[in-house]
PDB file of C-alpha atoms in Angstrom:
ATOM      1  CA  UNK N   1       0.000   0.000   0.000  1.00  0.00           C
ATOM      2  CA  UNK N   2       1.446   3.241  -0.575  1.00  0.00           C
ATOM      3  CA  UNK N   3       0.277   4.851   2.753  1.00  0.00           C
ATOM      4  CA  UNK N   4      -2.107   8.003   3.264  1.00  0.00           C
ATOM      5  CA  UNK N   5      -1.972  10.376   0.235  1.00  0.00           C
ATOM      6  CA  UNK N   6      -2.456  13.911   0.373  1.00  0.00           C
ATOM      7  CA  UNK N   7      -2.537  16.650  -2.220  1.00  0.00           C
ATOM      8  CA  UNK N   8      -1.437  18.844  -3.186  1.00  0.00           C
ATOM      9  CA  UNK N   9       1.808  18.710  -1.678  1.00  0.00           C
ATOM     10  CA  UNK N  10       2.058  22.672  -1.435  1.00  0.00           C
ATOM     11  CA  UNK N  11      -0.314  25.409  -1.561  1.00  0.00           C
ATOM     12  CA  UNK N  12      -0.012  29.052  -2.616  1.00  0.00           C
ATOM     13  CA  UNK N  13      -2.972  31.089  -2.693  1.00  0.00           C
ATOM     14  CA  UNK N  14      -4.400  34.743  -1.990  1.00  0.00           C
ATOM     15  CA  UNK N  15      -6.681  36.104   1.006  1.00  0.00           C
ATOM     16  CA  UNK N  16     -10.314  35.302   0.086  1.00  0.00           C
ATOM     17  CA  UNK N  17     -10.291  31.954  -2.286  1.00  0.00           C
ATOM     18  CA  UNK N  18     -11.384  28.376  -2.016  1.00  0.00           C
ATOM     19  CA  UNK N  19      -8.932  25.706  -1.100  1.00  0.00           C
ATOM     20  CA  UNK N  20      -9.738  21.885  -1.117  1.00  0.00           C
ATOM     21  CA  UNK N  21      -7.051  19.540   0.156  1.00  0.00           C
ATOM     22  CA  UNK N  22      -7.620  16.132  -0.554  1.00  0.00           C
ATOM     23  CA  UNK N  23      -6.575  12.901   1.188  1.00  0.00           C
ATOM     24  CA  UNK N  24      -6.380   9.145  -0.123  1.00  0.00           C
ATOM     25  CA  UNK N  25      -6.428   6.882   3.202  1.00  0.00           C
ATOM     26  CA  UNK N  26      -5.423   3.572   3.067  1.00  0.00           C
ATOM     27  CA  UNK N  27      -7.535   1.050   1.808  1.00  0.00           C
ATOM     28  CA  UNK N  28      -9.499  -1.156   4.843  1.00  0.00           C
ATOM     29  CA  UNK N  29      -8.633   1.836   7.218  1.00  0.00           C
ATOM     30  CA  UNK N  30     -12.164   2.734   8.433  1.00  0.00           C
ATOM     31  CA  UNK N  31     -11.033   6.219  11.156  1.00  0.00           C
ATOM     32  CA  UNK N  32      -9.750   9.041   9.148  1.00  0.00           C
ATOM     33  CA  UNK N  33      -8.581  12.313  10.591  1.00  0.00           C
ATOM     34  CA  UNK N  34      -7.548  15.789   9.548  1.00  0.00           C
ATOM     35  CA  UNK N  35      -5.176  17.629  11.816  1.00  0.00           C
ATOM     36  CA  UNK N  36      -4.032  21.077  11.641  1.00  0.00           C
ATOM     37  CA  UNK N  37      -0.113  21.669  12.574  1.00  0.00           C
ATOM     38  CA  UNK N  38       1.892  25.340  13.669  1.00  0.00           C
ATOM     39  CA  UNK N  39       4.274  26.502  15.923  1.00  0.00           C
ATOM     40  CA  UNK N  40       2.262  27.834  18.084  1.00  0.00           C
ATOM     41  CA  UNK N  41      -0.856  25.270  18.431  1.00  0.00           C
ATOM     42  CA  UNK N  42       0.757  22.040  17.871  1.00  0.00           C
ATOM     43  CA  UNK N  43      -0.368  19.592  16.091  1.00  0.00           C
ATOM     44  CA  UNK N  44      -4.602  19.836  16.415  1.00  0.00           C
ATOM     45  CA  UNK N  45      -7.151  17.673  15.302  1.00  0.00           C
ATOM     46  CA  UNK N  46      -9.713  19.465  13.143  1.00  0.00           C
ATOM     47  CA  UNK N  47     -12.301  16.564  12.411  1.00  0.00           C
ATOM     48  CA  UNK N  48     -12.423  12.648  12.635  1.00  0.00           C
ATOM     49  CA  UNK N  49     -14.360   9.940  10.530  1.00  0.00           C
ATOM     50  CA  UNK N  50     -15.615   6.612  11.413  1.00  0.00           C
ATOM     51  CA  UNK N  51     -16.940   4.653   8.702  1.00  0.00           C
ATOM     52  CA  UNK N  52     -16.915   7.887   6.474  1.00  0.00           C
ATOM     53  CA  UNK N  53     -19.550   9.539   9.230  1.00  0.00           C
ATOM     54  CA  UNK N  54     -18.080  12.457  10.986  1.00  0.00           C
ATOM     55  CA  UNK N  55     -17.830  12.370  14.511  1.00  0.00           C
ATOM     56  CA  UNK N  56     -16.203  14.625  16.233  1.00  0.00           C
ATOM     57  CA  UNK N  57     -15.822  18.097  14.266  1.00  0.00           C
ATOM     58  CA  UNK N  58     -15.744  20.428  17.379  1.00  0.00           C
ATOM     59  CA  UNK N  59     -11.689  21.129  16.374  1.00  0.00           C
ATOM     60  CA  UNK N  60     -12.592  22.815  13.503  1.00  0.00           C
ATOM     61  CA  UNK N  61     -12.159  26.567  13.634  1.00  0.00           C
ATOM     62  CA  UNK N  62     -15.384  28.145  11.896  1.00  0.00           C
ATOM     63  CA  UNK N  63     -17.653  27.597   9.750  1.00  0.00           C
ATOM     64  CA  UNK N  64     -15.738  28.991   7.040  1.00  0.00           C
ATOM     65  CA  UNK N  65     -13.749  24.954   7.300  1.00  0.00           C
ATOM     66  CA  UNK N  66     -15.699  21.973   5.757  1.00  0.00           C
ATOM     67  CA  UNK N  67     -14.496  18.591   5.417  1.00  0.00           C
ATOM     68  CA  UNK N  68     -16.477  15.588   3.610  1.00  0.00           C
ATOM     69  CA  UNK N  69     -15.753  11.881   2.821  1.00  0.00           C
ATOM     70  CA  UNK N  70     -18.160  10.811   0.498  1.00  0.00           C
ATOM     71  CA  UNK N  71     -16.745   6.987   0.433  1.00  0.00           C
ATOM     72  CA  UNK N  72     -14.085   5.197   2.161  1.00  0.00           C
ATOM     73  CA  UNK N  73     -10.929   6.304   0.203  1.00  0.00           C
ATOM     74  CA  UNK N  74     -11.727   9.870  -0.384  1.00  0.00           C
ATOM     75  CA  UNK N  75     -12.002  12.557   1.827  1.00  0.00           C
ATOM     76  CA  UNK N  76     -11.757  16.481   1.316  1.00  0.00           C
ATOM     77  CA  UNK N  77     -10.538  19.737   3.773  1.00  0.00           C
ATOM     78  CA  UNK N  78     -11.774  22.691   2.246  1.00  0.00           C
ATOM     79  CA  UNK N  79     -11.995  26.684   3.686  1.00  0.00           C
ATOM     80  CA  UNK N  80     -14.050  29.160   1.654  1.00  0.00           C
ATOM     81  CA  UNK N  81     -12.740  31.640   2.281  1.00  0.00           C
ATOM     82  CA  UNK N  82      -9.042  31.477   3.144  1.00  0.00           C
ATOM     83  CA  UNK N  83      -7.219  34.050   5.360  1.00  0.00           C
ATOM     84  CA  UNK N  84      -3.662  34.095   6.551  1.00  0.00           C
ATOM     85  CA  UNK N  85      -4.219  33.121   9.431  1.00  0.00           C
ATOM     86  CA  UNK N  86      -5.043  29.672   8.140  1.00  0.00           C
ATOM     87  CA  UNK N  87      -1.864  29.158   6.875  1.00  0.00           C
ATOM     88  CA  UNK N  88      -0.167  25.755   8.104  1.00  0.00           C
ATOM     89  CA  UNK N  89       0.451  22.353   7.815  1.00  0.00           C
ATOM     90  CA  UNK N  90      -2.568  19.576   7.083  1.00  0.00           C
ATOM     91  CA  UNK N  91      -2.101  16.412   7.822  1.00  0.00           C
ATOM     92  CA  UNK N  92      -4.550  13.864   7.137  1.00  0.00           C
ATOM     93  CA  UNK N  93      -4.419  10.431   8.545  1.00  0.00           C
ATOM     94  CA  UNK N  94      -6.052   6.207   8.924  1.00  0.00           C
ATOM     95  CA  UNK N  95      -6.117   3.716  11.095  1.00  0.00           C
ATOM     96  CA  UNK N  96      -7.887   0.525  10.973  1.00  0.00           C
ATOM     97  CA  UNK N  97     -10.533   1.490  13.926  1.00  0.00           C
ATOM     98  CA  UNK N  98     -10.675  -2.092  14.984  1.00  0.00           C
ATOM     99  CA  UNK N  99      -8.207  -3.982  16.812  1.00  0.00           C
ATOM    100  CA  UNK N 100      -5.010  -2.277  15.377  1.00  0.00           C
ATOM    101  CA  UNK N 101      -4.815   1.150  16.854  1.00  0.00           C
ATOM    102  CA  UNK N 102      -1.872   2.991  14.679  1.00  0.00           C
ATOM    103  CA  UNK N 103      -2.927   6.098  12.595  1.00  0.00           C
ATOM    104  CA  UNK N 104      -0.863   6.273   9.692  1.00  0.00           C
ATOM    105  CA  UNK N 105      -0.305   9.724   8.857  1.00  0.00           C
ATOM    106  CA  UNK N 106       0.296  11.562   5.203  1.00  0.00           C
ATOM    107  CA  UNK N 107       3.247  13.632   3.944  1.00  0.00           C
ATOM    108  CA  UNK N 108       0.647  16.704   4.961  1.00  0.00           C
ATOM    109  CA  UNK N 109      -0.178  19.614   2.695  1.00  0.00           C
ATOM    110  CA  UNK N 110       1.580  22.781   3.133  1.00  0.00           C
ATOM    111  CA  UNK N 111      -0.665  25.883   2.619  1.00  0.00           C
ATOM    112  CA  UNK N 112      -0.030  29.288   2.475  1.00  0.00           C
ATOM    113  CA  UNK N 113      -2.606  32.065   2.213  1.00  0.00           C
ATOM    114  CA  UNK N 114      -0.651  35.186   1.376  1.00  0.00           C
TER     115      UNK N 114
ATOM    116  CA  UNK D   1     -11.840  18.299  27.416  1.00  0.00           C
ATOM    117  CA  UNK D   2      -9.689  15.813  26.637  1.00  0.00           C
ATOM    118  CA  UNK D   3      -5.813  17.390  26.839  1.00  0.00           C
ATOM    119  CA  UNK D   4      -2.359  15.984  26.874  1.00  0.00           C
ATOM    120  CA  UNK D   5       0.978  18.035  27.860  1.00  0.00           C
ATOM    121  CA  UNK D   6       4.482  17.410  27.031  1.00  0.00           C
ATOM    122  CA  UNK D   7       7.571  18.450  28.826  1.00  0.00           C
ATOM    123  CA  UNK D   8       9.753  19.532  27.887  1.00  0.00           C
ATOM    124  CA  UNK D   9       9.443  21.264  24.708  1.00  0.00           C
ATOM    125  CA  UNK D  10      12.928  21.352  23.762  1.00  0.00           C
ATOM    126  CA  UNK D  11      15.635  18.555  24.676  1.00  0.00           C
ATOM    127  CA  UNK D  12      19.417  18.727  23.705  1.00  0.00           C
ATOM    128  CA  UNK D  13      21.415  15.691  24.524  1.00  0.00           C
ATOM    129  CA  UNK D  14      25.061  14.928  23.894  1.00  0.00           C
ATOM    130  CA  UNK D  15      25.004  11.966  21.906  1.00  0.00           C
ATOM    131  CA  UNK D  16      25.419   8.395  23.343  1.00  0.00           C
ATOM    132  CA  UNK D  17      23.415   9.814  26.283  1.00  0.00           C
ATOM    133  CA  UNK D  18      19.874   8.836  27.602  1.00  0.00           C
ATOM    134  CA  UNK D  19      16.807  11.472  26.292  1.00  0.00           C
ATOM    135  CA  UNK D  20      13.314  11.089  28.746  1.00  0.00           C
ATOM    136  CA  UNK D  21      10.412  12.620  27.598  1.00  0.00           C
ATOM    137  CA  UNK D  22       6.971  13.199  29.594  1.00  0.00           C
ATOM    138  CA  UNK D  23       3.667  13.323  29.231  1.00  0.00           C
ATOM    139  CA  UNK D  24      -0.035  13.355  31.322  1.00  0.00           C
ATOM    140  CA  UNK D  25      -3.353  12.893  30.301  1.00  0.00           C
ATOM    141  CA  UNK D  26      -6.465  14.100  31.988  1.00  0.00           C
ATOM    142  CA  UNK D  27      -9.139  11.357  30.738  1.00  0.00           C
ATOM    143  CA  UNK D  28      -8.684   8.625  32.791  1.00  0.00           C
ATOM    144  CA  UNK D  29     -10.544   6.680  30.207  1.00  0.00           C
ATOM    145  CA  UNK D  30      -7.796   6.955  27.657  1.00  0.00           C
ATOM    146  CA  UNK D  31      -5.980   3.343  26.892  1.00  0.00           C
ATOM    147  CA  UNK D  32      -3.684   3.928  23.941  1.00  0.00           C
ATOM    148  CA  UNK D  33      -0.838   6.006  24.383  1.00  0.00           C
ATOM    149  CA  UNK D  34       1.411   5.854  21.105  1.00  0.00           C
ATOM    150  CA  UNK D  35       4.923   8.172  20.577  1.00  0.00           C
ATOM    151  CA  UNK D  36       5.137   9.243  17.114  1.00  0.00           C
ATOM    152  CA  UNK D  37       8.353  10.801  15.638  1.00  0.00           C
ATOM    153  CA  UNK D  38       8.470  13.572  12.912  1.00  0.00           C
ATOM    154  CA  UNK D  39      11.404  14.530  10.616  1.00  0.00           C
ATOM    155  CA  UNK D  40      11.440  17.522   8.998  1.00  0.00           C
ATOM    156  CA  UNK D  41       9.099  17.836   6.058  1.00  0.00           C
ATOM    157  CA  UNK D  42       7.459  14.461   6.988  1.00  0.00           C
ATOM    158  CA  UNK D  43       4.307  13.823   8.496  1.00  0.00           C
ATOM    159  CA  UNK D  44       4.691  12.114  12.097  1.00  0.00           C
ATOM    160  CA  UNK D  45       5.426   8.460  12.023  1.00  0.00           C
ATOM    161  CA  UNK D  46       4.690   5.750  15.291  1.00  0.00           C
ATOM    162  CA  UNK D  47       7.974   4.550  16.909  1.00  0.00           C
ATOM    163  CA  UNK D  48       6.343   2.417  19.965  1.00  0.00           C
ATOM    164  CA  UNK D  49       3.050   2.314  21.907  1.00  0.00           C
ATOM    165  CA  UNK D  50       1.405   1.061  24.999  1.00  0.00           C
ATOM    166  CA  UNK D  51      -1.731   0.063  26.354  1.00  0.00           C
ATOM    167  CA  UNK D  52      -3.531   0.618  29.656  1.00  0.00           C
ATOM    168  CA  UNK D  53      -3.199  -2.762  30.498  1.00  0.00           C
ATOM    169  CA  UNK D  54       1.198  -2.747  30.415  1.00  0.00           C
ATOM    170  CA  UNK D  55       3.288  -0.798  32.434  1.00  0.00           C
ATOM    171  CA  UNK D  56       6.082  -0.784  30.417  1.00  0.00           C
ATOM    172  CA  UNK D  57       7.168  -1.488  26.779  1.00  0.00           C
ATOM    173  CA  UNK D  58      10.751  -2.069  25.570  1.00  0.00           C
ATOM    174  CA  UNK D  59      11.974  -1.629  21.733  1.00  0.00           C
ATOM    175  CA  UNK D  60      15.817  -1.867  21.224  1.00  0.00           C
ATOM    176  CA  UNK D  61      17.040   1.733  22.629  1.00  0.00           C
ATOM    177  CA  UNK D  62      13.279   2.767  23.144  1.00  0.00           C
ATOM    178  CA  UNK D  63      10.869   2.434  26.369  1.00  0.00           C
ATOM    179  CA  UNK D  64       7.499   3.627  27.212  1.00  0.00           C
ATOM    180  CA  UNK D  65       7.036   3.516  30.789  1.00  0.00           C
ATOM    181  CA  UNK D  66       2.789   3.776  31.756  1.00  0.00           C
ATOM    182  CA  UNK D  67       1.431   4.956  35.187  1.00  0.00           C
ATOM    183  CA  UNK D  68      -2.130   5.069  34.740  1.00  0.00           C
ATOM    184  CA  UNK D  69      -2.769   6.216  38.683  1.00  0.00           C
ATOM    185  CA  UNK D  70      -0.937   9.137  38.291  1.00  0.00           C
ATOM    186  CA  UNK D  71      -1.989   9.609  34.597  1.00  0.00           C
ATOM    187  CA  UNK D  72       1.489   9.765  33.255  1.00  0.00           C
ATOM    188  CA  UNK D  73       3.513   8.365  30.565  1.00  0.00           C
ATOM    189  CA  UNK D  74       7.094   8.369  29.399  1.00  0.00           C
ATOM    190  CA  UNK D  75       9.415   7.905  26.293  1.00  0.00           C
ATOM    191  CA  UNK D  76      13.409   6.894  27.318  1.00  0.00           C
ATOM    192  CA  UNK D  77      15.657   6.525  24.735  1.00  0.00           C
ATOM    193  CA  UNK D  78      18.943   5.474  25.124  1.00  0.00           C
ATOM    194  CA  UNK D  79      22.227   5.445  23.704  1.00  0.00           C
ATOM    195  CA  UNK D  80      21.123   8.107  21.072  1.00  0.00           C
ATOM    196  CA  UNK D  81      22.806   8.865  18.111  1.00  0.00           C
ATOM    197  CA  UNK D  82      22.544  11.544  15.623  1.00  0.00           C
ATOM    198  CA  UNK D  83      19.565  10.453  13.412  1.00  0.00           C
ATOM    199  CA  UNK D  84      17.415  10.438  16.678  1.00  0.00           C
ATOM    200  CA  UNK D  85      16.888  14.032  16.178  1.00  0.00           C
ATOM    201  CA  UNK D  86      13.430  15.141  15.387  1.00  0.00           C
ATOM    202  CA  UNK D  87      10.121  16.355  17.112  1.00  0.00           C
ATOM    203  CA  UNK D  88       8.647  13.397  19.401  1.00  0.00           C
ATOM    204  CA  UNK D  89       4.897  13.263  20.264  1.00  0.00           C
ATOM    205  CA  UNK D  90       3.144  12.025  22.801  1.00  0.00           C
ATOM    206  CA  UNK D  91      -0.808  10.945  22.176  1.00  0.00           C
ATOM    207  CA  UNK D  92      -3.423   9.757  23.720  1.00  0.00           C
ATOM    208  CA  UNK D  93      -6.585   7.880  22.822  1.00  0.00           C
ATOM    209  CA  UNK D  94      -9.954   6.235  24.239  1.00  0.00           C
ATOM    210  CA  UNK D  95      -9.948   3.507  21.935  1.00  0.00           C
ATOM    211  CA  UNK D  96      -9.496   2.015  18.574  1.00  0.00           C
ATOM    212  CA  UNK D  97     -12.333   4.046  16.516  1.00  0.00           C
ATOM    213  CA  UNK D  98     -12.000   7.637  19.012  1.00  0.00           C
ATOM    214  CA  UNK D  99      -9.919  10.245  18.272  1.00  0.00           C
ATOM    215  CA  UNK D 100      -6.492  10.779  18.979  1.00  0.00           C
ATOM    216  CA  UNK D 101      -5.104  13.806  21.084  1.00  0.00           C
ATOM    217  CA  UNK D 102      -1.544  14.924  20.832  1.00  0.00           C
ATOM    218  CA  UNK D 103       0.789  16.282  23.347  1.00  0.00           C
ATOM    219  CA  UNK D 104       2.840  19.604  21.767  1.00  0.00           C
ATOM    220  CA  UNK D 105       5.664  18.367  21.019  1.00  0.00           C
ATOM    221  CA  UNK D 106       8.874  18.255  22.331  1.00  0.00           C
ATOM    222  CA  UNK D 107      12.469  18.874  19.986  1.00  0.00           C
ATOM    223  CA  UNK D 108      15.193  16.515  20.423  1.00  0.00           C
ATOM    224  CA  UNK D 109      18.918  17.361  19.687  1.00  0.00           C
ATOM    225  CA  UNK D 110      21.818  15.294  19.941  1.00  0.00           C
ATOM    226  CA  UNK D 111      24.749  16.835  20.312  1.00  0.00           C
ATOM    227  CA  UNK D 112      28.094  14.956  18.269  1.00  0.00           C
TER     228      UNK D 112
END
């Protein structure tokens, strides 16, 4: 398997726009996570999944973050509209959610909002 | 809510030395405690982990040590060497399908 996949890698874009990261998970991994990570907070979790239902989304920051996972090896980040304060690094990781407990994380998405 | 500290947040070592890193919890209903290690650039990768139901874990030059009265759990590595500089994280979890908190962080150095 080749492990969570995020993209895009890096992300450049001005004050006001759309931004959708995406994430892969790997395949039979039924918990997915997004996690938000800066100097100052750490590394935060934003939302979780569980069978592609979210469960916990009380990490996200406002309303103006959304995150979906319309089947079980797709899910989507996105913030409408970006400000630079948003700017980090998203991770996005799996784990089995039965009887293995490891989250595997991604390589993360860099984002900017200049 | 759920929260996890780490301590400290920066660690320099001379190398060959032992590195200890701390953690507490404050749910007492948390029973998965896993150290993950990040390189720069990378996303954060599991090095060992330990259930509620072990007080200690052993892995070559890596220990997790588990005091569930006290809420407190630590990483020991020993003998470091150079490539055992990173960020370490602590975490802590309910269960298998619950989410999983992480500690802030803490920045190992070995010194050569």
């Amino acid at each position: 398997d080749a492990g969570v996949i995020q993209s895009p890698r890096h992300e450049v874009t001005e004050m006001g726009q759309e931004v959708t990261l995406r994430c892969k998970p790997i395949s039979g991994h039924n918990s997915l996570f997004w996690y938000r990570q800066t100097m100052m907070r750490g590394l935060e979790l934003l939302i979780y999944f569980n069978n592609n239902v979210p469960i916990d989304d009380s990490g996200m920051p406002e309303d103006r973050f959304s995150a979906k996972m319309p089947n079980a090896s797709f899910s989507t980040l996105k913030i409408q509209p970006s400000e630079p304060r948003d700017s980090a690094v998203y991770f996005c990781a799996s784990r089995t959610g039965t009887g293995g407990s490891e989250a595997f994380f991604g390589q993360g998405t860099r984002l900017t909002v200049v | 809510g759920e929260n996890v500290e780490q301590h400290p947040s920066t660690l320099s070592v001379q190398e060959g030395d032992s590195a200890v890193i701390k953690c507490t919890y404050s749910d007492s209903a948390s029973n998965y405690f896993p150290w993950y290690k990040q390189e720069l650039g990378k996303g954060p990768q599991l090095i060992i982990d330990i259930r509620s139901n072990v007080g200690e874990k052993k892995d070559q030059r890596i220990a997790v040590t588990l005091n569930k009265t006290a809420k407190h759990f630590s990483l020991h590595i020993t003998e470091t060497q150079p490539e055992d500089s990173a960020v370490y994280f602590c975490a802590a979890s309910k269960s298998s399908a619950s989410k999983i908190i992480f500690g802030s962080g803490t920045r190992l150095s070995i010194r050569p």
